[in-house]
Every structure is written in structure tokens, then in C-alpha cells.
Amino acid sequence: MEAGTVLDMGTKARAHIVWDWNGTLFHDNDAIIGATNAAFAELGLAPITLEQYRSLYCVPVPKFYERLLGRLPTDAEWELMDGVFHRHYAEHRVRCGLTDGAAELLAGWRSAGHSQSLLSMYVHDELVPLVRGFGIETHFVRVEGRTGPSGGSKAEHMVRHLRALAGAVEPARTVVIGDAADDAVAAGYVGARAVLYTGGSHSRASLVGAGVPVVDTLEEAVAEAQRIAA
């Protein structure tokens, strides 16, 4: 599936979910932490744990590095760290799988007559074959990854994502399910709702601050999406 491809959804869905990928449907915490620490090592920073990562991580990503460096990285440092991160992540993601129950939840939401799409800040050309490899691509009416520079917010990407689904998806009946506060920001930016999942990159405390429902399992996330998009 190429960027901009929208599958035929038939009649208008009663509710729509926009799923996040990394840390939400794709349980890649180990690869993320390993890649982050590999990037940190390039600047002589000490490695961090998953708990530290969750308490410090924020978007845009350079601000995350600022929390550890005490300053924003220079353009050269950012380019170096970003490159190391993505190389390391690509090597280690092969050991990661879908979050428990994700495939069944996707199938169940679709069979109930609803629609769903996937919007990720992971590079599009690598995202699509990864999703396809798990055999879940057909559950989505649109699969979209990042096609521009890394490090920014998801908000503008969400605008384009929903615009492509215009006529079949209503923002007011759309729920974004993700693991980061930025997912809630992106949802609010387009008039959608959000549910945040604690199994990924953010601590529960930081997610609660986003002012949207926070849950500990994807099953709870889908149930909450059903409730608020009904």
C-alpha cells in the first residue's frame, strides 16, 4: 500500500479508530530503548532504562534529547543520533511482535462494521511491509507512515490523514489510540477524541496530563473508543 492509498470502505462506518504503531500495536519497547541508548552513546550520554525513558520522552524528539543534554542538540548531533537510532532500530525490530491481542482486536473492530486506519511517524516505506508481514494490512482502510523529516509532531500528519478519508470518516466519531501524549494533541487538532495506552513510550503520569482516557490494555482502549465514538 502506497502513501495516499485509501481502500474502499463501502458504507459509512459508525465509528473509526486511527491506530498508532510503535508502542501501541507494535510492541517494540526493547528495540526503542536499545536504539535510543545507541544514539546516546554517540554523544557520551549514559544509557537509560525503560522507566527513565517513559518519564522523560516527549515530542518533538529533539526536546527529549534536550532534557538529557541540558540543551538542544546541534543540527549535526541530531542528524548523527537520528541516523544511529534508525539503523539500530531496524536491526532489532525483527525480534519484536504485535502487542498481545492486537490482531484479534483489529479483526473484531472490522467485523463489527467499523473502520480503522494506521498513522505512524515511522518511515512509510518500512512501515508498510512490516504491517503486511504480520498479516493485518487488510484490516485498515489506510496505512500511512512518515514521508518527511523525523522528529516532529503528528498533528499535521493527522490533518492529511483524515482529509484523505473525508466523506467516509467523521472526526467527531474518530478515536485516536496511541501511547504518547502527542497522539492526544494530534486528535484534538482535528476534532477527534483520543485514548492513550500505558504499554508504550510514556509513563501513566505523563499520559494522564493529556486530559483523555488512559488505559492499560488495548482491549480497554477499544472498549473506550466504542463508548466515546458511539
XYZ file of N, CA, C and O in Angstrom, residues 3 12 36 46 55 83 130 154 186 195 207 221:
48
model
N 1.608 5.465 0.157
C 1.064 6.622 0.860
C -0.017 7.239 0.005
O 0.140 7.427 -1.194
N -20.709 4.118 5.115
C -20.045 4.899 6.152
C -20.000 4.140 7.477
O -20.992 3.591 7.929
N 17.714 3.971 21.302
C 17.915 5.243 21.997
C 19.274 5.270 22.684
O 20.027 6.253 22.578
N 24.992 8.526 29.212
C 24.799 7.235 29.863
C 23.508 6.592 29.377
O 22.544 7.287 29.037
N 9.505 8.377 31.537
C 9.316 9.593 32.332
C 9.858 10.839 31.624
O 9.418 11.956 31.910
N 20.298 9.092 12.798
C 20.771 8.036 11.918
C 21.121 6.769 12.675
O 20.757 5.655 12.265
N 6.246 -4.049 7.024
C 6.210 -4.576 8.385
C 4.781 -4.940 8.764
O 4.509 -6.034 9.281
N 2.767 14.765 15.382
C 1.872 14.015 14.498
C 0.692 14.857 14.023
O -0.051 14.443 13.118
N -2.611 15.426 18.576
C -2.976 15.284 17.161
C -4.473 15.064 17.003
O -5.096 15.609 16.082
N -7.625 7.970 23.108
C -7.446 7.075 24.242
C -5.969 6.726 24.254
O -5.403 6.344 23.223
N 0.767 10.631 30.642
C -0.410 10.451 29.794
C -1.653 11.067 30.434
O -2.475 11.678 29.746
N -8.729 -0.024 25.527
C -8.705 1.110 24.607
C -9.813 1.017 23.578
O -10.501 2.002 23.271
